[in-house]
Coordinates of C-alpha atoms in Angstrom, one line a residue:
M1 CA -30.8 36.8 -19.7
R2 CA -28.8 37.5 -16.5
V3 CA -31.5 35.8 -14.3
E4 CA -31.5 32.8 -16.6
T5 CA -27.7 32.5 -16.3
Q6 CA -27.9 32.6 -12.6
L7 CA -30.7 30.0 -12.4
K8 CA -29.1 27.5 -14.8
P9 CA -26.6 26.1 -12.3
L10 CA -29.3 25.8 -9.6
Y11 CA -31.6 24.1 -12.1
S12 CA -28.8 21.7 -13.1
H13 CA -28.1 21.0 -9.5
Y14 CA -31.9 20.4 -9.0
I15 CA -31.9 17.9 -11.9
Y16 CA -28.9 16.2 -10.4
N17 CA -30.5 15.6 -7.1
Q18 CA -33.9 14.7 -8.5
R19 CA -32.2 12.2 -10.9
F20 CA -30.3 10.7 -8.1
L21 CA -33.4 10.3 -6.0
V22 CA -35.4 8.8 -8.8
D23 CA -32.6 6.3 -9.6
I24 CA -32.3 5.3 -5.9
S25 CA -36.1 5.0 -5.6
F26 CA -36.1 2.7 -8.7
L27 CA -33.3 0.6 -7.3
F28 CA -35.0 -0.1 -4.0
T29 CA -38.6 -0.2 -4.9
N30 CA -38.5 -2.5 -8.0
R31 CA -39.1 -6.2 -7.7
V32 CA -35.4 -6.8 -6.9
A33 CA -35.9 -5.0 -3.7
S34 CA -33.1 -6.5 -1.5
P35 CA -29.6 -4.9 -1.6
L36 CA -27.9 -8.0 -2.9
G37 CA -30.7 -8.6 -5.5
T38 CA -30.4 -5.0 -6.5
F39 CA -26.7 -5.4 -7.2
R40 CA -27.3 -8.5 -9.2
H41 CA -29.7 -6.5 -11.3
L42 CA -27.2 -3.7 -11.7
M43 CA -24.4 -6.1 -12.7
A44 CA -26.6 -7.8 -15.2
S45 CA -27.4 -4.4 -16.9
A46 CA -24.0 -2.7 -16.5
S47 CA -22.6 -4.1 -19.7
T48 CA -25.2 -2.2 -21.7
S49 CA -24.6 1.1 -19.9
T50 CA -22.8 3.8 -21.8
L51 CA -22.0 5.6 -18.6
F52 CA -19.5 3.1 -17.2
K53 CA -16.2 4.2 -18.6
G54 CA -12.7 2.9 -17.6
T55 CA -9.2 4.1 -18.2
Y56 CA -5.6 3.0 -17.8
A57 CA -3.2 3.7 -15.0
W58 CA -1.0 6.1 -17.0
H59 CA -4.0 8.2 -17.9
V60 CA -4.9 8.4 -14.1
T61 CA -1.4 9.6 -13.1
S62 CA -1.2 11.9 -16.1
N63 CA -4.5 13.5 -15.1
L64 CA -3.2 14.0 -11.6
L65 CA 0.0 15.5 -13.0
Y66 CA -2.1 18.1 -14.9
S67 CA -3.7 18.9 -11.5
I68 CA -0.3 19.2 -9.8
L69 CA 0.9 21.6 -12.6
G70 CA -2.4 23.6 -12.4
L71 CA -3.4 22.7 -16.0
D72 CA -6.8 21.3 -15.3
G73 CA -8.6 24.2 -17.0
K74 CA -6.2 24.2 -20.0
V75 CA -6.7 20.5 -20.9
P76 CA -9.2 20.3 -23.9
S77 CA -12.4 18.5 -23.1
S78 CA -11.8 16.1 -26.0
S79 CA -8.8 14.7 -24.2
S80 CA -11.0 13.3 -21.4
S81 CA -13.1 11.3 -23.9
S82 CA -9.9 10.0 -25.6
T83 CA -8.5 8.6 -22.3
S84 CA -11.7 6.8 -21.2
F85 CA -13.7 4.0 -22.9
E86 CA -16.8 2.1 -22.3
V87 CA -16.4 -1.1 -20.2
S88 CA -18.6 -3.7 -18.6
E89 CA -16.2 -4.2 -15.6
V90 CA -12.9 -2.8 -14.3
D91 CA -10.0 -4.1 -12.3
F92 CA -9.8 -1.2 -9.9
F93 CA -12.3 1.4 -8.6
I94 CA -10.2 4.2 -7.1
C95 CA -11.7 5.6 -3.9
H96 CA -10.0 8.9 -2.9
S97 CA -10.5 12.2 -1.2
W98 CA -10.4 15.3 -3.3
S99 CA -8.8 17.1 -0.4
C100 CA -5.7 14.8 -0.6
P101 CA -2.8 16.4 -2.7
A102 CA -2.7 15.1 -6.2
S103 CA 1.0 14.4 -5.9
L104 CA 0.5 12.0 -3.0
K105 CA -2.3 10.2 -4.9
A106 CA -0.2 9.8 -8.0
L107 CA 2.7 8.4 -6.0
A108 CA 0.4 6.0 -4.1
I109 CA -0.8 4.5 -7.3
C110 CA 2.7 4.2 -8.6
H111 CA 3.8 2.5 -5.4
H112 CA 1.0 0.0 -5.3
L113 CA 1.3 -1.0 -9.0
N114 CA 5.1 -0.7 -9.5
L115 CA 7.0 -1.5 -6.3
N116 CA 7.4 -5.3 -6.9
L117 CA 8.0 -4.7 -10.6
A118 CA 10.7 -2.2 -9.7
I119 CA 12.5 -4.6 -7.4
A120 CA 12.3 -7.4 -10.0
T121 CA 13.7 -5.2 -12.8
S122 CA 16.5 -3.9 -10.6
I123 CA 17.5 -7.5 -9.8
F124 CA 17.4 -8.2 -13.6
A125 CA 19.7 -5.1 -14.0
F126 CA 22.1 -6.7 -11.4
L127 CA 22.2 -9.9 -13.4
L128 CA 22.6 -8.0 -16.7
A129 CA 25.6 -6.1 -15.2
I130 CA 27.2 -9.4 -14.2
C131 CA 26.7 -10.9 -17.7
T132 CA 28.0 -7.8 -19.4
M133 CA 31.2 -7.9 -17.3
V134 CA 31.7 -11.6 -18.1
L135 CA 31.1 -11.1 -21.8
C136 CA 33.6 -8.2 -21.8
G137 CA 36.4 -10.5 -20.7
G138 CA 36.0 -10.7 -16.9
P139 CA 36.6 -8.2 -14.1
H140 CA 38.5 -5.0 -15.1
V141 CA 38.3 -1.3 -14.6
S142 CA 37.0 0.8 -17.5
P143 CA 35.7 4.3 -17.9
Y144 CA 32.2 2.9 -17.6
S145 CA 32.7 0.9 -14.4
G146 CA 30.9 3.5 -12.4
W147 CA 27.7 3.0 -14.3
L148 CA 27.5 -0.5 -12.8
K149 CA 26.5 1.2 -9.6
L150 CA 24.1 3.6 -11.1
F151 CA 22.4 1.3 -13.6
P152 CA 20.3 -0.8 -11.1
I153 CA 19.4 2.3 -9.2
G154 CA 18.2 4.1 -12.4
V155 CA 16.3 1.0 -13.4
F156 CA 14.5 0.9 -10.1
M157 CA 13.5 4.6 -10.1
T158 CA 12.4 4.5 -13.7
T159 CA 10.2 1.4 -13.1
Y160 CA 8.9 2.7 -9.8
L161 CA 7.6 6.0 -11.4
F162 CA 6.7 4.8 -14.9
G163 CA 6.2 1.0 -14.7
H164 CA 2.4 1.4 -14.8
F165 CA 2.7 2.6 -18.4
I166 CA 2.9 -1.1 -19.5
N167 CA 0.0 -2.0 -17.1
K168 CA -3.1 -3.0 -19.0
K169 CA -5.4 -3.2 -16.1
T170 CA -8.5 -1.0 -16.2
F171 CA -9.5 1.7 -13.6
W172 CA -12.5 3.7 -12.8
F173 CA -11.3 7.2 -11.7
D174 CA -13.9 9.9 -11.2
R175 CA -11.8 12.7 -12.7
I176 CA -11.6 10.9 -16.0
S177 CA -14.6 8.4 -16.0
V178 CA -17.1 11.2 -15.2
D179 CA -17.8 13.9 -17.7
Q180 CA -17.0 17.0 -15.7
G181 CA -18.3 19.4 -18.3
N182 CA -21.9 18.1 -18.8
L183 CA -23.8 18.5 -15.6
L184 CA -26.7 16.3 -16.6
L185 CA -24.5 13.5 -17.8
K186 CA -22.4 13.9 -14.7
S187 CA -25.4 13.5 -12.4
Q188 CA -26.5 10.4 -14.3
T189 CA -23.0 8.9 -14.0
I190 CA -22.8 9.6 -10.3
S191 CA -26.1 8.0 -9.7
E192 CA -24.7 4.8 -11.2
I193 CA -21.7 4.6 -8.8
P194 CA -23.1 1.5 -7.0
T195 CA -23.2 -0.2 -10.3
F196 CA -19.6 0.6 -11.1
I197 CA -18.4 -0.5 -7.6
A198 CA -20.3 -3.8 -8.0
R199 CA -18.6 -4.3 -11.4
S200 CA -15.1 -3.6 -10.0
S201 CA -12.8 -6.4 -8.9
T202 CA -11.0 -4.3 -6.3
L203 CA -11.6 -1.1 -4.5
M204 CA -8.3 0.7 -4.3
V205 CA -8.5 3.1 -1.3
L206 CA -5.9 6.0 -1.4
W207 CA -5.8 6.5 2.4
D208 CA -5.0 9.9 3.8
D209 CA -6.0 11.9 6.9
T210 CA -9.1 13.2 5.2
L211 CA -10.5 10.1 3.6
F212 CA -12.9 9.0 6.4
A213 CA -14.1 12.5 6.9
R214 CA -15.6 12.6 3.4
L215 CA -19.2 11.3 3.0
W216 CA -18.8 10.2 -0.6
C217 CA -15.7 8.0 0.3
N218 CA -17.7 6.4 3.1
F219 CA -20.6 5.7 0.8
E220 CA -18.3 3.9 -1.7
L221 CA -16.9 1.8 1.2
A222 CA -20.5 1.0 2.3
V223 CA -21.4 -0.2 -1.2
R224 CA -18.3 -2.4 -1.4
A225 CA -19.1 -3.8 2.0
K226 CA -22.4 -5.0 0.7
V227 CA -21.2 -6.2 -2.6
A228 CA -18.3 -8.4 -1.2
P229 CA -19.0 -8.8 2.6
N230 CA -16.7 -11.8 3.0
N231 CA -13.9 -10.9 0.6
S232 CA -11.4 -8.7 2.5
S233 CA -8.9 -8.9 -0.4
S234 CA -11.3 -6.9 -2.6
I235 CA -10.4 -3.8 -0.7
Q236 CA -6.7 -2.7 -1.0
I237 CA -5.7 0.2 1.2
V238 CA -2.6 2.3 0.1
P239 CA -1.5 4.9 2.7
S240 CA -0.4 8.2 1.2
W241 CA 2.8 8.3 3.4
M242 CA 4.1 5.0 2.0
P243 CA 5.6 6.2 -1.3
V244 CA 7.1 9.3 0.4
W245 CA 8.8 7.1 2.9
T246 CA 10.1 4.7 0.2
L247 CA 11.5 7.4 -2.0
T248 CA 13.1 9.4 0.8
W249 CA 14.7 6.3 2.3
F250 CA 15.9 5.1 -1.1
S251 CA 17.3 8.6 -2.0
V252 CA 19.1 9.0 1.3
N253 CA 20.8 5.6 0.9
T254 CA 21.7 6.5 -2.7
C255 CA 23.4 9.7 -1.6
M256 CA 25.2 7.9 1.3
C257 CA 26.6 5.1 -0.7
S258 CA 27.8 7.6 -3.4
V259 CA 30.0 9.4 -0.9
A260 CA 30.9 6.6 1.5
D261 CA 34.5 5.5 1.8
F262 CA 34.2 1.7 1.9
P263 CA 36.9 -0.4 3.6
P264 CA 38.7 -3.1 1.5
F265 CA 37.2 -6.6 1.4
P266 CA 38.8 -9.0 3.9
H267 CA 42.3 -10.5 3.2
P268 CA 42.3 -14.2 4.3
G269 CA 46.1 -14.4 4.2
E270 CA 46.6 -11.6 6.8
T271 CA 45.7 -13.6 9.9
E272 CA 46.7 -17.0 11.2
S273 CA 44.0 -17.9 13.7
R274 CA 40.3 -18.2 12.9
L275 CA 39.2 -16.0 15.9
S276 CA 41.5 -13.2 14.8
T277 CA 40.0 -13.4 11.3
V278 CA 36.5 -12.9 12.7
I279 CA 37.6 -10.1 14.9
S280 CA 39.5 -8.4 12.1
Y281 CA 36.4 -8.6 9.8
V282 CA 34.1 -7.1 12.5
E283 CA 36.5 -4.3 13.2
T284 CA 36.8 -3.5 9.5
W285 CA 33.1 -3.4 8.7
T286 CA 31.7 -1.8 11.9
G287 CA 31.8 1.9 12.8
P288 CA 32.1 4.0 16.0
V289 CA 29.2 4.1 18.4
Y290 CA 28.5 7.8 17.8
L291 CA 27.7 7.1 14.1
Y292 CA 25.1 4.5 15.2
F293 CA 23.6 7.1 17.5
L294 CA 23.5 9.8 14.8
A295 CA 21.8 7.4 12.3
A296 CA 19.4 6.3 15.0
L297 CA 18.5 9.9 15.9
I298 CA 17.6 10.7 12.2
I299 CA 15.6 7.5 11.8
S300 CA 13.9 7.9 15.1
S301 CA 12.7 11.4 14.2
A302 CA 11.2 10.2 10.9
G303 CA 9.9 7.0 12.5
L304 CA 8.1 8.8 15.3
E305 CA 6.3 11.0 12.7
K306 CA 5.4 7.9 10.6
T307 CA 4.0 6.0 13.6
K308 CA 2.1 9.1 14.8
R309 CA 0.4 9.6 11.4
H310 CA -0.4 6.0 11.0
K311 CA -1.8 5.6 14.5
S312 CA -3.9 8.8 14.0
M313 CA -5.4 7.4 10.8
L314 CA -6.3 4.1 12.6
D315 CA -7.7 6.0 15.6
R316 CA -10.0 7.9 13.2
M317 CA -11.3 4.6 11.9
A318 CA -11.8 3.3 15.5
S319 CA -13.9 6.4 16.4
F320 CA -15.6 6.7 13.0
E321 CA -19.0 8.4 12.9
F322 CA -20.9 8.5 9.6
R323 CA -23.1 11.4 10.7
N324 CA -20.1 13.6 11.2
A325 CA -18.7 13.0 7.7
K326 CA -18.3 16.1 5.6
C327 CA -20.0 16.6 2.2
A328 CA -19.4 19.4 -0.3
L329 CA -23.1 19.6 -1.1
E330 CA -25.4 19.2 1.9
T331 CA -28.2 18.2 -0.5
D332 CA -26.2 15.0 -1.2
R333 CA -26.2 14.0 2.5
I334 CA -29.8 13.1 2.5
V335 CA -29.5 11.0 -0.6
I336 CA -26.4 9.2 0.6
E337 CA -27.7 8.5 4.1
E338 CA -30.8 7.1 2.6
Q339 CA -28.9 4.7 0.3
V340 CA -26.6 3.6 3.1
F341 CA -29.7 3.0 5.2
R342 CA -31.1 0.8 2.4
L343 CA -27.9 -1.1 2.0
F344 CA -27.5 -2.1 5.7
D345 CA -31.2 -2.4 6.6
E346 CA -31.6 -6.1 7.6
A347 CA -35.3 -5.8 7.0
L348 CA -34.7 -5.6 3.3
E349 CA -32.7 -8.8 3.2
P350 CA -34.3 -11.6 1.2
A351 CA -35.7 -14.5 3.1
V352 CA -33.6 -17.7 3.2
S353 CA -35.4 -20.5 1.3
I354 CA -34.8 -24.2 1.5
D355 CA -36.4 -26.8 -0.7
L356 CA -38.1 -29.3 1.6
D357 CA -37.6 -32.1 -0.9
D358 CA -33.9 -31.7 -0.5
L359 CA -33.9 -31.1 3.2
G360 CA -30.5 -31.9 4.6
T361 CA -28.7 -31.6 1.3
A362 CA -29.6 -28.2 0.1
I363 CA -27.4 -25.2 0.9
P364 CA -29.4 -22.4 2.6
G365 CA -29.4 -19.2 0.6
P366 CA -31.4 -16.8 -1.5
G367 CA -33.8 -18.6 -3.9
P368 CA -34.7 -17.7 -7.5
L369 CA -34.9 -14.1 -8.5
E370 CA -38.6 -13.8 -7.9
T371 CA -38.1 -14.9 -4.3
Q372 CA -35.3 -12.4 -3.6
M373 CA -37.6 -10.0 -2.0
P374 CA -37.9 -8.7 1.6
L375 CA -40.7 -10.1 3.7
I376 CA -42.2 -6.7 3.9
S377 CA -42.2 -4.0 1.2
P378 CA -40.3 -0.8 2.0
D379 CA -43.4 1.3 2.0
T380 CA -45.2 -1.0 4.4
L381 CA -42.2 -1.3 6.6
R382 CA -41.8 2.5 6.9
D383 CA -45.3 2.7 8.4
I384 CA -45.0 -0.2 10.9
R385 CA -41.2 -0.1 11.7
H386 CA -41.9 1.5 15.1
I387 CA -43.9 -1.6 16.3
T388 CA -41.4 -4.2 14.9
S389 CA -38.0 -5.5 16.1
Y390 CA -36.3 -4.3 12.9
P391 CA -33.6 -1.7 13.6
T392 CA -34.3 2.0 13.3
K393 CA -32.4 4.3 10.9
D394 CA -30.0 5.4 13.7
E395 CA -29.3 1.7 14.6
V396 CA -28.6 0.9 10.9
M397 CA -26.2 3.8 10.7
D398 CA -24.5 2.5 13.8
Q399 CA -24.1 -0.8 12.1
F400 CA -22.1 0.9 9.3
N401 CA -20.1 2.7 11.9
G402 CA -19.3 -0.7 13.5
Y403 CA -18.2 -2.0 10.1
V404 CA -15.7 0.8 9.6
R405 CA -14.5 0.5 13.2
G406 CA -14.1 -3.2 13.1
P407 CA -13.8 -5.2 9.8
L408 CA -12.7 -2.3 7.7
R409 CA -10.0 -1.3 10.2
N410 CA -8.8 -4.9 10.3
I411 CA -8.5 -4.8 6.5
A412 CA -6.4 -1.7 6.9
L413 CA -4.2 -3.4 9.4
S414 CA -3.8 -6.5 7.2
S415 CA -2.9 -4.2 4.2
T416 CA -0.5 -1.8 5.9
G417 CA 0.3 -3.5 9.2
P418 CA 0.4 -1.7 12.6
P419 CA 2.0 1.7 12.9
G420 CA 5.4 0.3 13.5
H421 CA 5.3 -2.1 10.5
L422 CA 7.2 -1.9 7.2
S423 CA 7.0 -4.6 4.5
F424 CA 9.9 -6.8 3.6
E425 CA 9.7 -5.6 0.0
L426 CA 10.0 -2.0 1.0
C427 CA 13.0 -2.6 3.3
C428 CA 14.8 -4.6 0.5
A429 CA 14.1 -1.9 -2.0
A430 CA 15.6 0.8 0.3
Q431 CA 18.9 -1.3 0.4
L432 CA 19.3 -1.6 -3.4
P433 CA 21.7 1.4 -3.6
W434 CA 24.1 -0.3 -1.2
Q435 CA 23.7 -3.5 -3.1
A436 CA 24.6 -1.8 -6.3
A437 CA 27.6 -0.1 -4.8
M438 CA 28.9 -3.4 -3.4
L439 CA 28.2 -5.2 -6.7
C440 CA 30.3 -2.6 -8.5
R441 CA 33.2 -3.1 -6.1
I442 CA 33.1 -6.8 -6.4
L443 CA 32.9 -6.9 -10.2
T444 CA 35.8 -4.5 -10.6
C445 CA 37.9 -6.1 -7.8
E446 CA 37.8 -2.9 -5.8
M447 CA 38.8 -0.9 -8.9
Q448 CA 42.1 -2.8 -9.4
S449 CA 43.6 -2.9 -12.9
N450 CA 44.8 -6.5 -12.6
C451 CA 42.1 -8.4 -10.7
E452 CA 43.7 -11.9 -10.8
A453 CA 47.0 -10.6 -9.4
Y454 CA 45.2 -8.6 -6.7
V455 CA 43.1 -11.5 -5.4
L456 CA 46.0 -13.9 -5.3
E457 CA 48.0 -11.3 -3.4
I458 CA 45.4 -10.8 -0.6
G459 CA 45.1 -14.6 0.0
Y460 CA 42.3 -15.9 -2.3
S461 CA 42.8 -18.9 -4.4
S462 CA 41.0 -17.6 -7.5
V463 CA 38.9 -14.7 -8.8
A464 CA 35.9 -16.9 -8.6
Q465 CA 36.4 -17.6 -4.9
Y466 CA 36.9 -13.9 -4.2
M467 CA 33.7 -12.9 -6.0
A468 CA 31.6 -15.7 -4.6
M469 CA 32.7 -15.2 -1.0
N470 CA 32.3 -11.4 -1.1
A471 CA 29.0 -11.6 -2.9
V472 CA 27.6 -13.7 0.0
T473 CA 29.0 -11.6 2.8
A474 CA 28.5 -8.1 1.2
L475 CA 25.2 -8.6 -0.6
F476 CA 23.5 -10.9 2.0
L477 CA 25.0 -11.5 5.4
S478 CA 26.2 -7.9 6.0
N479 CA 22.8 -6.5 4.9
Y480 CA 20.9 -8.4 7.5
S481 CA 21.1 -5.5 10.0
S482 CA 20.2 -2.9 7.3
V483 CA 17.0 -4.7 6.4
I484 CA 15.7 -5.5 9.9
F485 CA 16.9 -2.4 11.7
V486 CA 14.4 0.2 10.6
P487 CA 11.2 -1.9 11.2
L488 CA 12.6 -3.1 14.6
M489 CA 13.3 0.5 15.6
L490 CA 9.9 1.6 14.5
R491 CA 8.4 -1.0 16.8
G492 CA 10.5 0.5 19.6
N493 CA 9.4 4.0 18.7
E494 CA 5.8 2.8 18.8
V495 CA 6.2 1.7 22.4
I496 CA 8.1 4.8 23.3
G497 CA 5.3 7.0 21.9
E498 CA 2.8 5.2 24.1
V499 CA 4.6 5.6 27.4
I500 CA 6.6 8.9 27.1
D501 CA 5.4 12.5 26.6
G502 CA 7.4 15.3 25.0
P503 CA 8.6 15.2 21.4
M504 CA 12.2 15.9 22.2
L505 CA 12.4 13.3 25.0
K506 CA 10.8 10.8 22.7
R507 CA 13.5 11.4 20.0
L508 CA 16.4 11.2 22.4
I509 CA 15.2 8.0 24.0
G510 CA 14.3 6.6 20.6
A511 CA 17.8 7.4 19.3
F512 CA 19.4 5.8 22.3
L513 CA 17.4 2.7 21.9
G514 CA 17.9 2.7 18.2
A515 CA 21.7 3.0 18.6
I516 CA 21.7 -0.1 20.8
I517 CA 19.6 -2.0 18.4
L518 CA 21.6 -1.0 15.3
C519 CA 25.0 -1.6 17.0
T520 CA 23.9 -5.1 18.2
L521 CA 22.5 -6.1 14.8
D522 CA 25.5 -4.8 12.9
Y523 CA 28.1 -6.5 15.1
F524 CA 26.2 -9.7 14.9
A525 CA 25.8 -9.5 11.1
Q526 CA 29.5 -8.8 10.6
A527 CA 30.5 -11.6 12.9
Q528 CA 28.4 -13.9 10.7
G529 CA 30.4 -12.6 7.7
G530 CA 33.7 -13.2 9.5
M531 CA 32.6 -16.8 10.3
F532 CA 31.6 -17.4 6.7
L533 CA 35.1 -16.2 5.6
V534 CA 36.7 -18.7 8.1
I535 CA 34.5 -21.6 6.9
C536 CA 35.6 -20.9 3.3
T537 CA 39.3 -20.5 3.9
K538 CA 40.1 -22.3 7.2
Y539 CA 37.3 -24.8 7.5
S540 CA 36.3 -26.1 10.9
P541 CA 33.2 -28.1 11.9
L542 CA 32.9 -26.1 15.1
W543 CA 32.9 -22.8 13.3
L544 CA 30.4 -24.2 10.8
A545 CA 28.1 -25.1 13.6
G546 CA 28.4 -21.6 15.1
F547 CA 27.7 -20.0 11.7
L548 CA 24.6 -22.2 11.2
V549 CA 23.2 -21.4 14.6
G550 CA 23.6 -17.7 13.9
L551 CA 22.0 -18.1 10.4
I552 CA 19.0 -19.8 12.0
M553 CA 18.7 -16.9 14.5
Q554 CA 18.8 -14.4 11.6
I555 CA 16.1 -16.3 9.6
A556 CA 13.9 -16.6 12.7
A557 CA 14.2 -12.9 13.3
L558 CA 13.3 -12.1 9.7
W559 CA 10.3 -14.4 9.8
A560 CA 9.1 -12.9 13.1
M561 CA 9.5 -9.4 11.8
F562 CA 8.0 -9.7 8.3
F563 CA 6.3 -13.0 7.7
R564 CA 4.6 -14.2 10.9
A565 CA 0.9 -13.9 10.5
P566 CA -0.5 -11.6 13.2
T567 CA -3.4 -12.7 15.4
S568 CA -6.4 -10.9 14.2
S569 CA -10.0 -10.7 15.4
S570 CA -12.8 -12.2 13.3
L571 CA -14.1 -10.0 10.6
R572 CA -17.6 -10.7 11.9
C573 CA -16.8 -8.8 15.0
I574 CA -17.7 -5.1 14.8
A575 CA -17.1 -4.0 18.3
P576 CA -14.2 -1.6 18.6
S577 CA -12.9 -3.4 21.7
K578 CA -12.4 -6.5 19.7
V579 CA -10.4 -4.9 17.0
L580 CA -6.7 -5.8 16.5
T581 CA -4.4 -3.2 17.9

């Protein structure tokens, strides 16, 4: 009995490998022998497979939460079947490394699915706060006025972490979609992974330091490369550092705006000349230089770490070697290498057929199903390959290495940008706490009990003028430097990291450069706010022209930083030297 118990896992593992080999042998030796033909066959039969099971996003994050809390073994097996269901296709196939912490994977999924929704709902919360204030009789201070600042922030965080609970898109996630308790069923399901990838609209890659070191992850990417070779949008890469950066930046800004002592909004009636009005505005809303240096030092330290990790992940892709990838079970390596070899072997591609009767009008491509066969059968090819010009197995593996180093790396760059890049959405999301604080001050007339009397006293003609002018300056013009500063500083840190050695020296030089950038941007943004105040209260065509010139410069800088399409190499190029850097 004891011997039988010891042999059972080995026997199950033997069944798993034999089953996998039989399935692969069937896929590549039946009549649909080419890789693309094989996938067409798989896709046609996938709808009848009971092994293809999907789930929803909240089940994925809940499963990862169980793993974080160490409750994997305490979850009843029936719960897995209740969270998955049979499907014929899914929206997302999740490719991830089991070595990556479950918390980072859960946050990465939340970030990818919920960031834009969180920004939209927080903007709606802003509008709802304004409407509530208007319906309550206009601006006034009440015991609940402080909640105007917290409400949009709370809406953003709630949506960012839990917005996917209303997401009805389907996912294939191995921890749920594969029965982890039945070894035979598990082996059958794993052998059908090429089918599942072919029937998935998007491959969501949860990118961390260990992803390209795992053989199974590389295999999934290889299958996707063959299923959709010309569709780069079918692979979406989500770096594991991105949600951590977003939440940290957002939380720091929330704490800072909660304790900050804001100066009063400008008083148009205090100064006579237009120039003195602009100077007064700049002096009021800018800080001492040492504060800029301190902020730049903190951001530079975080930015250097971010660019270092991002660059390291891209460098791993640039030097990728399939043969060095790690595999939990070495018996799987032979199977996976064989299947990747079959996928990328050009000898197994179908011949291109053209109907001579339609010569000149027909589109070259694979013919009917019965013609989608290689010119030489796999068995014959194996015997004569050494005397043909077809690539060897090592050369085919090098072709896949070239795919990861070239086209796939370009996809990663287009998804996440270079190491010094941050998306416009992320930068705007990080500034939402400041926007909420400013909105609260505007709607409550800086916490004044009699708003109308206060705005008339400081020189505005009406409450509407006070709110409109300060909304433009405080919510838009003055935030220009906040939105563009961090990505611009990251670009500077990226250059500093390339030319300077020594972590401490990098941080000091990065902080010095960042202080100059932040100070310049902030003074320029506040000068724009002062000129807008002059235009609205002491109109002058000359000042209007100066304001428009500055506005054009700001828009051009934003476009160059966030929206300008980078020059990328062709996805057909697989040489590392041609890859965008």
